[in-house]
Amino acid sequence: MSSTLTPAAMAYRRLPNIWDVAAFVAVLGMLAAVAAAARGTVMPIAALQAGGSIHLDPAYLPGYALRTTMRMFAALVASLLFTFTYATWAAKSRRAARVLIPILDILQSVPILGFLSFTVAFFLHLFPGNVLGLELAAIFAIFTSQAWNMAFSFYQSLTTLPADLEEACRGFRLTGWQRFWRLEVPFAMPGLVWNTMLSMSGGWFFVVASEAITLGNKTWQLPGVGAYVAKALEERDIGAVFWAIGAMLLVILAYDQLLFRPLVAWSAKFRVETTASATAEDPWMLAMLRRTALLRRGGEELSHFLGFITGLPLRFPRRRRAEARSPASTRLGDIVFGAVVAAVVAFALWRTVSFVAQTLHWSDLLRAVLLGFITLARVIVLITLASLVWVPVGVWLGLRPAWSRRVQPLAQFLAAFPANLLFPPFVVVIVTFHLNPDIFLTPLMILGTQWYILFNVVAGAAAFPGDLQEVAKNLRVGGLLWWRRVIFPGILPYFVTGALTASGGSWNAAIVAEVASWGDTKLAAHGLGAYIAQATEAGDFHKIVLGVIVMSAFVVTFNRLLWRPLYDYASRRTVLG
């Protein structure tokens, strides 16, 4: 019996059904909630000061959670735009990469407090007397905790494209625009989706700092989960801390089920392989959307429109071939470009040193450098421990899609767990047993370290070609030989990307991990993170600048000496292999 649908049956399938009604109600409710929360972003700052104090009543938490989530998704959109432009420019221009990648190293090392200290005035001047300026400052702060690892992930994918796929693009005569959307973005999608999830978690990790806006002697707390947590810690309300944890868990579960789980399932189709591999069932949200009629039809029309846009024959200049045809001109251009960059860097350093030298001396620089070495020791230890633990776990999860989806929401929640929420037990235990804060505050830093490695390794293992797995199985390659010859070379670019961003994340986490407070009790470890946090609290901009410069110097030097050579090695192995 033929299974072909008649025209009448096909028309009936396109009629609205019960799933369309459910989806319409859900979308309408979401839009109404967003509109209600958005009203608070255009009120005068005076109203926020008069009646905008944070309430610890759990009844306020749904509204706070919605405001925080809106800020995070606004920052996520900005992070995606930054990723598709900045990382692409760095990957396609050799000269630009020599400047853009070190800048990215510096940006990921600059703490959120450092960004807030110098950007709040700019955003407030854009919208004087309006809360929208504070909202933009908070969104920018969250953006700085999301964008860098996404850009590194996309850059890594663009620089490790398989040679046979590039040859196929040239054979099909795809333009630069078509190549970007038909090859480069799909190839990068599995890693980018996992790093996008990690970026959302990174926003939660620094949510307390991003929702407390300080300018001079004025401090504003924007309604949100971060401000709620700060208020609970200040008043030693352990019940409110648990309410905040519960709200975070529910929000993370919600956007995991509604957005990221369908995205992970969708991105799995972009794996580079020639044989079928194990796949998990579609998540319930994706299955429900496919049962709708109107939404499915709208999705088809949107897909056709995007296909038309991405298929436009837009052409871009091919710089690499031009450079290859004229090596003398290329060398001259490199010299001029290097001279211009050196002049700009020298001018920036001169201005910065002049500013810092107004109140600080060489002894302050020496102290900051010594504190930087202490924090560096913590970073190295934590990166090593996190790699030993999470690389095997990430490989195991990445090769098993069903288990990966089960663990996905738990990993997101743990990655999003702010270090501030662990201050009460850490402070109480350290004070009670007279422990050394330099040692026992260090584990707080791992909250901002391990997840970059885990998520990138999971993405690398998930993208590992199934045909290579079959070859290794048929040849009975196992044990350490399998790790050395099969899986680790395959995930090496992803691991290096995760470790590189984990290094920057660890330095950033030091700002909140080396200083802990619970009510009036405050503990501080020796380190550059505590130095910057204390300078920020005191409003000492000269020390803030000095601390940020020293931290950036440590991160860039460490990346240049270790991670960049490893990254280049991994790129050569992938492209040539």
XYZ file of C-alpha atoms in Angstrom:
577
model
C 0.000 0.000 0.000
C 1.453 3.350 -1.003
C 2.392 5.746 1.783
C 2.163 8.815 -0.466
C -0.147 11.439 0.980
C -3.005 12.746 -1.137
C -3.305 16.521 -1.719
C -6.237 16.593 0.732
C -4.181 14.829 3.424
C -1.282 17.190 2.869
C -3.591 20.195 3.174
C -5.046 18.741 6.386
C -1.551 18.335 7.868
C -0.951 22.035 7.292
C -4.027 23.064 9.301
C -3.445 24.396 12.846
C -3.582 21.689 15.522
C -3.479 21.431 19.311
C 0.315 21.756 19.286
C 0.016 25.114 17.503
C -2.375 26.312 20.203
C 0.047 25.280 22.957
C 2.968 26.931 21.183
C 0.964 30.109 20.574
C -0.018 30.367 24.240
C 3.580 29.775 25.341
C 4.991 32.385 22.949
C 2.295 34.904 23.906
C 2.993 34.384 27.608
C 6.726 34.780 27.087
C 6.262 38.027 25.135
C 3.955 39.412 27.822
C 6.485 38.588 30.558
C 9.326 40.173 28.599
C 7.277 43.303 27.931
C 6.394 43.622 31.620
C 10.036 43.258 32.659
C 11.225 45.656 29.950
C 9.176 48.475 31.455
C 11.628 48.615 34.348
C 14.531 49.367 32.006
C 13.263 52.816 30.940
C 12.426 54.281 34.329
C 14.380 57.216 35.823
C 17.367 56.397 38.002
C 15.744 58.435 40.791
C 12.879 55.941 40.881
C 15.389 53.090 41.184
C 17.091 54.834 44.080
C 13.806 55.615 45.818
C 11.902 52.384 45.424
C 14.288 49.979 43.795
C 15.776 48.362 46.887
C 16.196 44.606 46.634
C 13.618 42.576 48.556
C 14.514 39.143 49.953
C 10.916 37.952 49.813
C 10.948 34.891 47.465
C 7.858 36.286 45.740
C 10.133 38.809 43.996
C 12.467 36.133 42.629
C 10.491 35.292 39.431
C 10.682 38.918 38.320
C 14.348 39.160 39.285
C 15.128 35.931 37.417
C 13.374 37.236 34.306
C 15.325 40.502 34.372
C 18.645 38.659 34.784
C 17.812 36.209 31.989
C 16.897 39.049 29.628
C 20.251 40.701 30.287
C 22.052 37.437 29.602
C 20.312 36.793 26.296
C 20.893 40.396 25.189
C 24.585 39.915 25.965
C 24.530 36.553 24.169
C 23.225 38.147 20.959
C 26.008 40.732 21.144
C 28.525 37.927 21.781
C 27.386 36.045 18.657
C 27.725 39.171 16.508
C 31.184 39.758 17.966
C 32.154 36.116 17.337
C 31.077 36.054 13.685
C 32.962 39.280 12.906
C 36.017 39.364 15.161
C 36.948 35.670 14.979
C 36.349 35.531 11.224
C 38.552 38.561 10.643
C 41.322 37.018 12.758
C 41.064 33.652 10.979
C 41.091 35.053 7.438
C 43.745 37.745 7.784
C 47.238 36.799 8.876
C 48.137 40.377 9.699
C 44.932 40.987 11.624
C 45.445 37.792 13.626
C 48.819 39.074 14.861
C 46.943 41.888 16.617
C 43.445 40.535 17.231
C 44.438 37.312 18.987
C 46.745 38.985 21.550
C 43.985 41.550 22.131
C 41.579 38.682 22.749
C 44.062 37.195 25.228
C 44.129 40.522 27.051
C 40.358 40.993 26.983
C 39.657 37.592 28.504
C 42.080 38.357 31.325
C 40.602 41.757 32.195
C 38.206 41.188 35.112
C 34.592 42.276 34.963
C 35.273 44.785 37.731
C 37.932 46.328 35.510
C 35.468 46.773 32.637
C 32.767 48.168 34.916
C 35.140 50.658 36.498
C 35.748 52.420 33.166
C 32.540 51.863 31.153
C 29.765 52.843 33.562
C 30.248 56.570 32.987
C 30.088 56.067 29.203
C 26.774 54.201 29.305
C 25.269 56.626 31.819
C 26.146 59.533 29.530
C 24.380 57.780 26.651
C 21.112 57.794 28.629
C 21.493 60.406 31.367
C 19.209 59.948 34.333
C 17.721 56.733 32.926
C 18.004 53.149 34.147
C 18.673 52.058 30.557
C 22.250 53.315 30.916
C 22.765 51.059 33.942
C 21.136 48.161 32.106
C 23.527 48.584 29.178
C 26.483 48.677 31.588
C 25.289 45.412 33.176
C 24.728 43.806 29.755
C 28.214 44.854 28.668
C 29.674 43.338 31.842
C 27.873 40.048 31.120
C 29.059 40.265 27.498
C 32.665 40.335 28.741
C 32.054 37.022 30.534
C 30.533 35.389 27.430
C 32.198 36.583 24.238
C 35.840 35.567 24.517
C 35.482 31.775 24.699
C 32.903 31.834 21.870
C 35.321 33.826 19.698
C 38.192 31.451 20.505
C 36.009 28.426 19.668
C 34.924 29.860 16.315
C 38.485 30.929 15.471
C 39.744 27.432 16.294
C 37.163 25.878 13.963
C 37.947 28.235 11.086
C 41.672 27.531 11.348
C 41.278 23.735 11.502
C 39.010 23.146 8.507
C 39.734 19.780 6.831
C 41.681 20.195 3.601
C 39.263 18.018 1.590
C 36.308 20.259 2.503
C 38.259 23.354 1.453
C 39.097 21.655 -1.833
C 35.409 20.848 -2.355
C 34.546 24.527 -1.861
C 37.053 25.526 -4.492
C 35.693 22.839 -6.810
C 32.151 24.166 -6.418
C 33.486 27.726 -6.899
C 31.784 29.043 -3.785
C 32.219 32.724 -3.079
C 33.579 33.934 0.258
C 30.053 34.624 1.528
C 28.787 31.191 0.455
C 31.834 29.433 1.864
C 31.305 31.144 5.227
C 27.677 30.031 5.608
C 27.804 26.699 3.762
C 31.086 25.336 5.179
C 32.691 27.364 7.950
C 29.679 28.096 10.157
C 28.265 24.529 9.921
C 31.698 23.036 10.652
C 32.068 25.289 13.717
C 28.506 24.804 14.937
C 28.954 21.836 17.375
C 31.751 23.565 19.265
C 30.042 26.953 19.106
C 26.793 25.604 20.564
C 28.591 24.043 23.530
C 30.582 27.219 24.107
C 27.380 29.255 23.890
C 25.954 27.148 26.710
C 29.137 27.733 28.661
C 28.866 31.463 28.015
C 25.389 31.537 29.515
C 26.779 29.770 32.562
C 29.663 32.238 32.682
C 27.139 35.050 32.874
C 25.579 33.470 35.962
C 29.010 33.006 37.527
C 29.624 36.780 37.501
C 26.022 37.881 37.882
C 26.595 39.378 41.351
C 29.342 41.678 40.068
C 27.479 42.644 36.897
C 24.278 43.781 38.645
C 26.047 46.025 41.176
C 26.942 49.241 39.340
C 29.300 51.695 41.069
C 30.258 55.180 39.906
C 32.285 57.257 42.340
C 30.599 57.057 45.710
C 27.275 55.913 44.250
C 26.215 52.282 43.951
C 23.097 50.975 42.201
C 21.799 47.426 42.407
C 19.699 46.454 39.416
C 16.777 44.107 40.157
C 18.017 40.606 39.442
C 19.177 37.344 40.933
C 22.725 38.679 41.353
C 21.581 41.659 43.396
C 19.327 39.320 45.402
C 22.330 37.099 46.199
C 24.451 40.107 47.200
C 21.699 41.310 49.545
C 21.286 37.843 51.069
C 25.030 37.534 51.709
C 25.153 41.001 53.216
C 22.311 40.202 55.640
C 23.454 36.605 56.323
C 20.101 35.234 55.183
C 20.924 31.607 54.376
C 17.292 30.900 53.484
C 17.378 33.573 50.785
C 20.616 32.056 49.442
C 18.859 28.719 48.972
C 15.886 30.439 47.322
C 18.324 32.074 44.875
C 19.927 28.698 44.126
C 16.490 27.212 43.428
C 15.573 30.093 41.111
C 18.836 29.688 39.206
C 18.251 25.956 38.822
C 14.727 26.450 37.459
C 15.824 29.122 34.963
C 18.758 27.030 33.733
C 16.529 23.978 33.333
C 14.005 26.080 31.427
C 16.352 27.497 28.810
C 18.209 24.180 28.576
C 14.999 22.354 27.679
C 13.530 25.092 25.476
C 16.663 26.240 23.649
C 19.982 24.502 24.164
C 18.847 20.894 24.067
C 17.185 21.374 20.648
C 20.262 23.301 19.476
C 22.630 20.492 20.478
C 20.452 17.939 18.664
C 20.286 20.183 15.594
C 24.038 20.846 15.554
C 24.788 17.101 15.568
C 23.909 16.930 11.860
C 26.997 19.009 11.058
C 29.442 16.338 12.206
C 32.124 15.547 9.600
C 31.878 11.808 8.907
C 31.042 9.307 6.214
C 29.453 6.591 8.338
C 26.420 6.625 10.575
C 27.082 7.008 14.275
C 25.089 6.644 17.442
C 22.523 9.393 17.930
C 20.057 10.144 20.672
C 16.350 10.708 20.259
C 15.128 14.191 19.501
C 14.433 16.239 22.655
C 10.773 16.745 23.491
C 10.820 20.439 22.548
C 12.145 19.720 19.060
C 9.658 16.866 18.626
C 6.780 19.145 19.693
C 7.808 21.855 17.237
C 7.843 19.300 14.442
C 4.284 18.297 15.313
C 2.983 21.814 14.873
C 1.623 22.955 11.529
C 1.935 26.740 11.536
C 5.296 26.859 13.308
C 6.707 24.119 11.083
C 5.541 25.974 7.991
C 6.981 29.213 9.340
C 10.254 27.425 9.992
C 10.318 26.136 6.415
C 9.761 29.631 5.036
C 12.455 31.027 7.314
C 14.810 28.260 6.189
C 14.152 29.109 2.539
C 14.793 32.793 3.224
C 18.047 32.079 5.075
C 19.077 29.726 2.283
C 18.538 32.532 -0.217
C 20.556 35.006 1.904
C 23.444 32.601 2.525
C 23.502 31.588 -1.131
C 23.987 35.094 -2.487
C 27.053 35.238 -4.767
C 28.798 37.934 -2.718
C 32.530 38.006 -3.268
C 35.355 39.208 -1.067
C 38.977 39.910 -1.941
C 41.191 36.855 -1.612
C 44.072 38.250 0.370
C 46.043 35.050 0.807
C 46.488 34.453 -2.922
C 47.436 38.081 -3.517
C 50.052 37.862 -0.785
C 51.420 34.620 -2.225
C 51.886 36.226 -5.664
C 53.872 39.197 -4.342
C 56.171 38.199 -1.443
C 58.182 41.449 -1.610
C 55.031 43.543 -1.296
C 53.862 41.287 1.532
C 57.099 41.797 3.478
C 56.878 45.560 3.023
C 53.257 45.530 4.138
C 54.182 43.453 7.199
C 56.904 45.939 8.128
C 54.572 48.928 7.787
C 51.786 47.150 9.640
C 54.146 46.115 12.443
C 55.476 49.653 12.760
C 51.982 51.108 13.042
C 50.970 48.534 15.652
C 54.169 49.130 17.635
C 53.551 52.888 17.587
C 49.982 52.460 18.827
C 51.074 50.066 21.577
C 53.907 52.390 22.647
C 51.521 55.351 22.831
C 48.976 53.356 24.858
C 51.697 52.159 27.248
C 53.025 55.690 27.662
C 49.583 57.040 28.505
C 48.897 54.194 30.908
C 52.236 54.468 32.690
C 51.780 58.232 33.006
C 48.378 57.708 34.616
C 49.573 55.023 37.042
C 52.752 56.921 37.981
C 50.730 59.862 39.282
C 50.231 58.162 42.665
C 52.066 54.802 42.514
C 55.743 53.870 42.631
C 58.029 50.991 41.611
C 57.313 49.241 44.922
C 53.620 49.055 43.986
C 54.521 47.437 40.654
C 56.796 44.933 42.372
C 54.051 44.026 44.839
C 51.508 43.545 42.043
C 53.923 41.314 40.106
C 54.651 39.160 43.171
C 50.922 38.790 43.815
C 50.537 37.863 40.143
C 52.985 34.978 40.532
C 50.955 33.694 43.494
C 47.765 33.730 41.425
C 49.644 32.156 38.486
C 50.636 29.208 40.701
C 46.977 28.695 41.597
C 45.962 28.853 37.929
C 48.556 26.251 36.860
C 47.578 23.827 39.610
C 43.871 24.157 38.889
C 44.255 23.837 35.103
C 46.299 20.658 35.588
C 43.799 19.113 38.009
C 40.821 20.092 35.865
C 42.431 18.560 32.763
C 43.196 15.263 34.515
C 39.607 14.986 35.732
C 37.465 16.404 32.938
C 39.210 15.294 29.741
C 38.291 11.600 30.279
C 34.794 12.580 31.430
C 34.308 14.891 28.444
C 35.443 12.237 25.961
C 33.121 9.661 27.520
C 30.154 12.033 27.351
C 30.929 13.323 23.867
C 31.006 9.822 22.380
C 27.637 8.987 23.979
C 25.002 11.532 22.848
C 22.261 10.095 25.044
C 24.322 10.442 28.224
C 25.588 13.829 27.093
C 22.044 15.175 26.945
C 21.216 13.753 30.346
C 24.205 15.415 31.988
C 23.888 18.661 29.997
C 21.544 20.573 32.374
C 23.532 19.487 35.446
C 26.792 20.650 33.845
C 25.210 23.983 32.938
C 23.949 24.473 36.493
C 27.321 23.624 38.056
C 29.119 25.879 35.582
C 26.702 28.699 36.392
C 26.992 28.330 40.164
C 28.439 31.651 41.407
C 31.375 31.400 43.758
C 29.639 33.945 46.003
C 27.022 31.352 46.970
C 29.760 29.193 48.493
C 31.108 32.010 50.647
C 29.030 31.094 53.754
C 30.366 27.528 54.234
C 33.920 28.465 53.216
C 34.087 31.496 55.528
C 32.527 29.632 58.449
C 34.860 26.620 58.083
C 38.003 28.762 57.624
C 37.186 30.967 60.637
C 36.074 28.087 62.865
C 39.133 25.919 62.260
C 41.617 28.822 61.804
C 42.585 27.661 58.304
C 44.847 29.460 55.848
C 42.746 31.487 53.326
C 45.586 31.307 50.780
C 45.009 27.558 50.506
C 41.361 27.012 51.331
C 39.909 29.846 49.222
C 41.720 28.459 46.170
C 39.075 25.783 45.353
C 36.608 28.604 44.611
C 38.680 29.449 41.523
C 38.064 26.042 39.970
C 34.407 26.987 39.498
C 35.555 29.313 36.738
C 38.138 26.909 35.330
C 37.003 23.347 34.823
C 33.910 23.907 32.713
C 35.753 25.481 29.799
C 37.771 22.282 29.487
C 34.793 19.940 29.964
C 32.473 21.674 27.475
C 35.125 22.001 24.764
C 36.241 18.369 25.144
C 32.614 17.212 24.956
C 32.189 19.263 21.773
C 35.397 17.806 20.313
C 34.460 14.227 21.112
C 30.924 14.776 19.783
C 32.394 16.073 16.501
C 34.895 13.199 16.234
C 34.175 11.320 12.954
C 32.344 8.055 13.423
C 34.277 6.375 10.588
C 37.539 6.883 12.500
C 35.936 5.310 15.544
C 34.949 2.317 13.414
C 38.481 1.987 12.019
C 39.989 2.012 15.506
C 37.465 -0.581 16.661
C 38.145 -2.864 13.679
C 41.898 -2.614 14.255
C 41.320 -3.339 17.959
C 43.123 -0.194 19.070
C 42.422 0.321 22.768
C 43.830 1.456 26.081
C 46.559 4.071 26.135
C 47.275 3.527 22.443
C 43.686 4.598 21.630
C 44.108 7.741 23.716
C 47.493 8.613 22.196
C 46.819 7.791 18.531
C 43.068 8.167 18.058
C 41.011 10.324 20.366
C 43.484 12.800 21.857
C 44.837 13.988 18.459
C 41.206 14.365 17.370
C 40.145 16.505 20.337
C 43.465 18.337 20.774
C 42.319 21.619 19.116
C 39.196 21.625 21.302
C 41.169 20.841 24.454
C 43.694 23.588 23.769
C 40.856 26.054 23.145
C 39.206 25.001 26.406
C 42.448 25.173 28.377
C 43.325 28.554 26.884
C 39.953 30.045 27.808
C 40.086 28.256 31.165
C 43.311 30.072 31.900
C 41.655 33.427 31.307
C 38.581 32.288 33.224
C 40.728 31.351 36.199
C 42.320 34.790 36.339
C 38.875 36.351 36.133
C 37.533 34.037 38.818
C 40.360 35.116 41.113
C 38.585 38.454 41.523
C 35.673 36.779 43.321
C 37.531 33.745 44.692
C 40.439 35.390 46.515
C 38.106 37.609 48.551
C 35.170 36.057 50.439
C 32.695 37.656 52.815
C 29.766 36.524 54.933
C 28.104 39.439 56.671
C 30.776 41.455 58.476
C 33.348 38.646 58.249
C 35.732 39.130 55.329
C 38.617 36.923 54.250
C 41.241 37.638 51.625
C 43.952 35.457 50.129
C 47.201 36.840 48.795
C 46.929 37.248 45.054
C 46.355 39.633 42.182
C 42.619 38.974 42.174
C 42.281 40.148 45.777
C 44.479 43.161 44.943
C 42.109 44.283 42.142
C 38.958 43.523 44.166
C 40.182 45.553 47.131
C 41.258 48.430 44.869
C 37.822 48.426 43.235
C 36.085 48.495 46.601
C 38.278 51.433 47.661
C 37.712 53.262 44.357
C 41.482 53.443 43.684
C 41.539 53.648 39.876
C 45.339 53.818 39.709
C 45.701 50.463 41.464
C 42.871 49.009 39.377
C 44.726 49.958 36.183
C 48.014 48.614 37.537
C 46.399 45.315 38.572
C 44.636 44.875 35.223
C 47.869 45.607 33.296
C 49.880 43.121 35.348
C 47.166 40.477 35.015
C 46.967 40.992 31.250
C 50.761 40.718 30.983
C 50.727 37.413 32.869
C 47.937 35.974 30.710
C 49.462 37.046 27.388
C 52.926 35.785 28.351
C 51.570 32.450 29.577
C 49.513 32.013 26.409
C 52.467 32.933 24.172
C 54.824 30.497 25.882
C 52.489 27.510 26.263
C 49.025 27.600 24.740
C 49.778 29.290 21.428
C 52.531 26.816 20.434
C 50.208 23.962 21.413
C 47.403 25.577 19.440
C 49.545 25.924 16.306
C 50.678 22.308 16.673
C 47.076 21.116 16.997
C 46.046 23.164 13.946
C 48.827 21.656 11.811
C 47.977 18.142 12.936
C 44.308 18.639 12.088
C 44.769 20.318 8.726
C 47.520 18.057 7.460
C 46.196 14.909 8.981
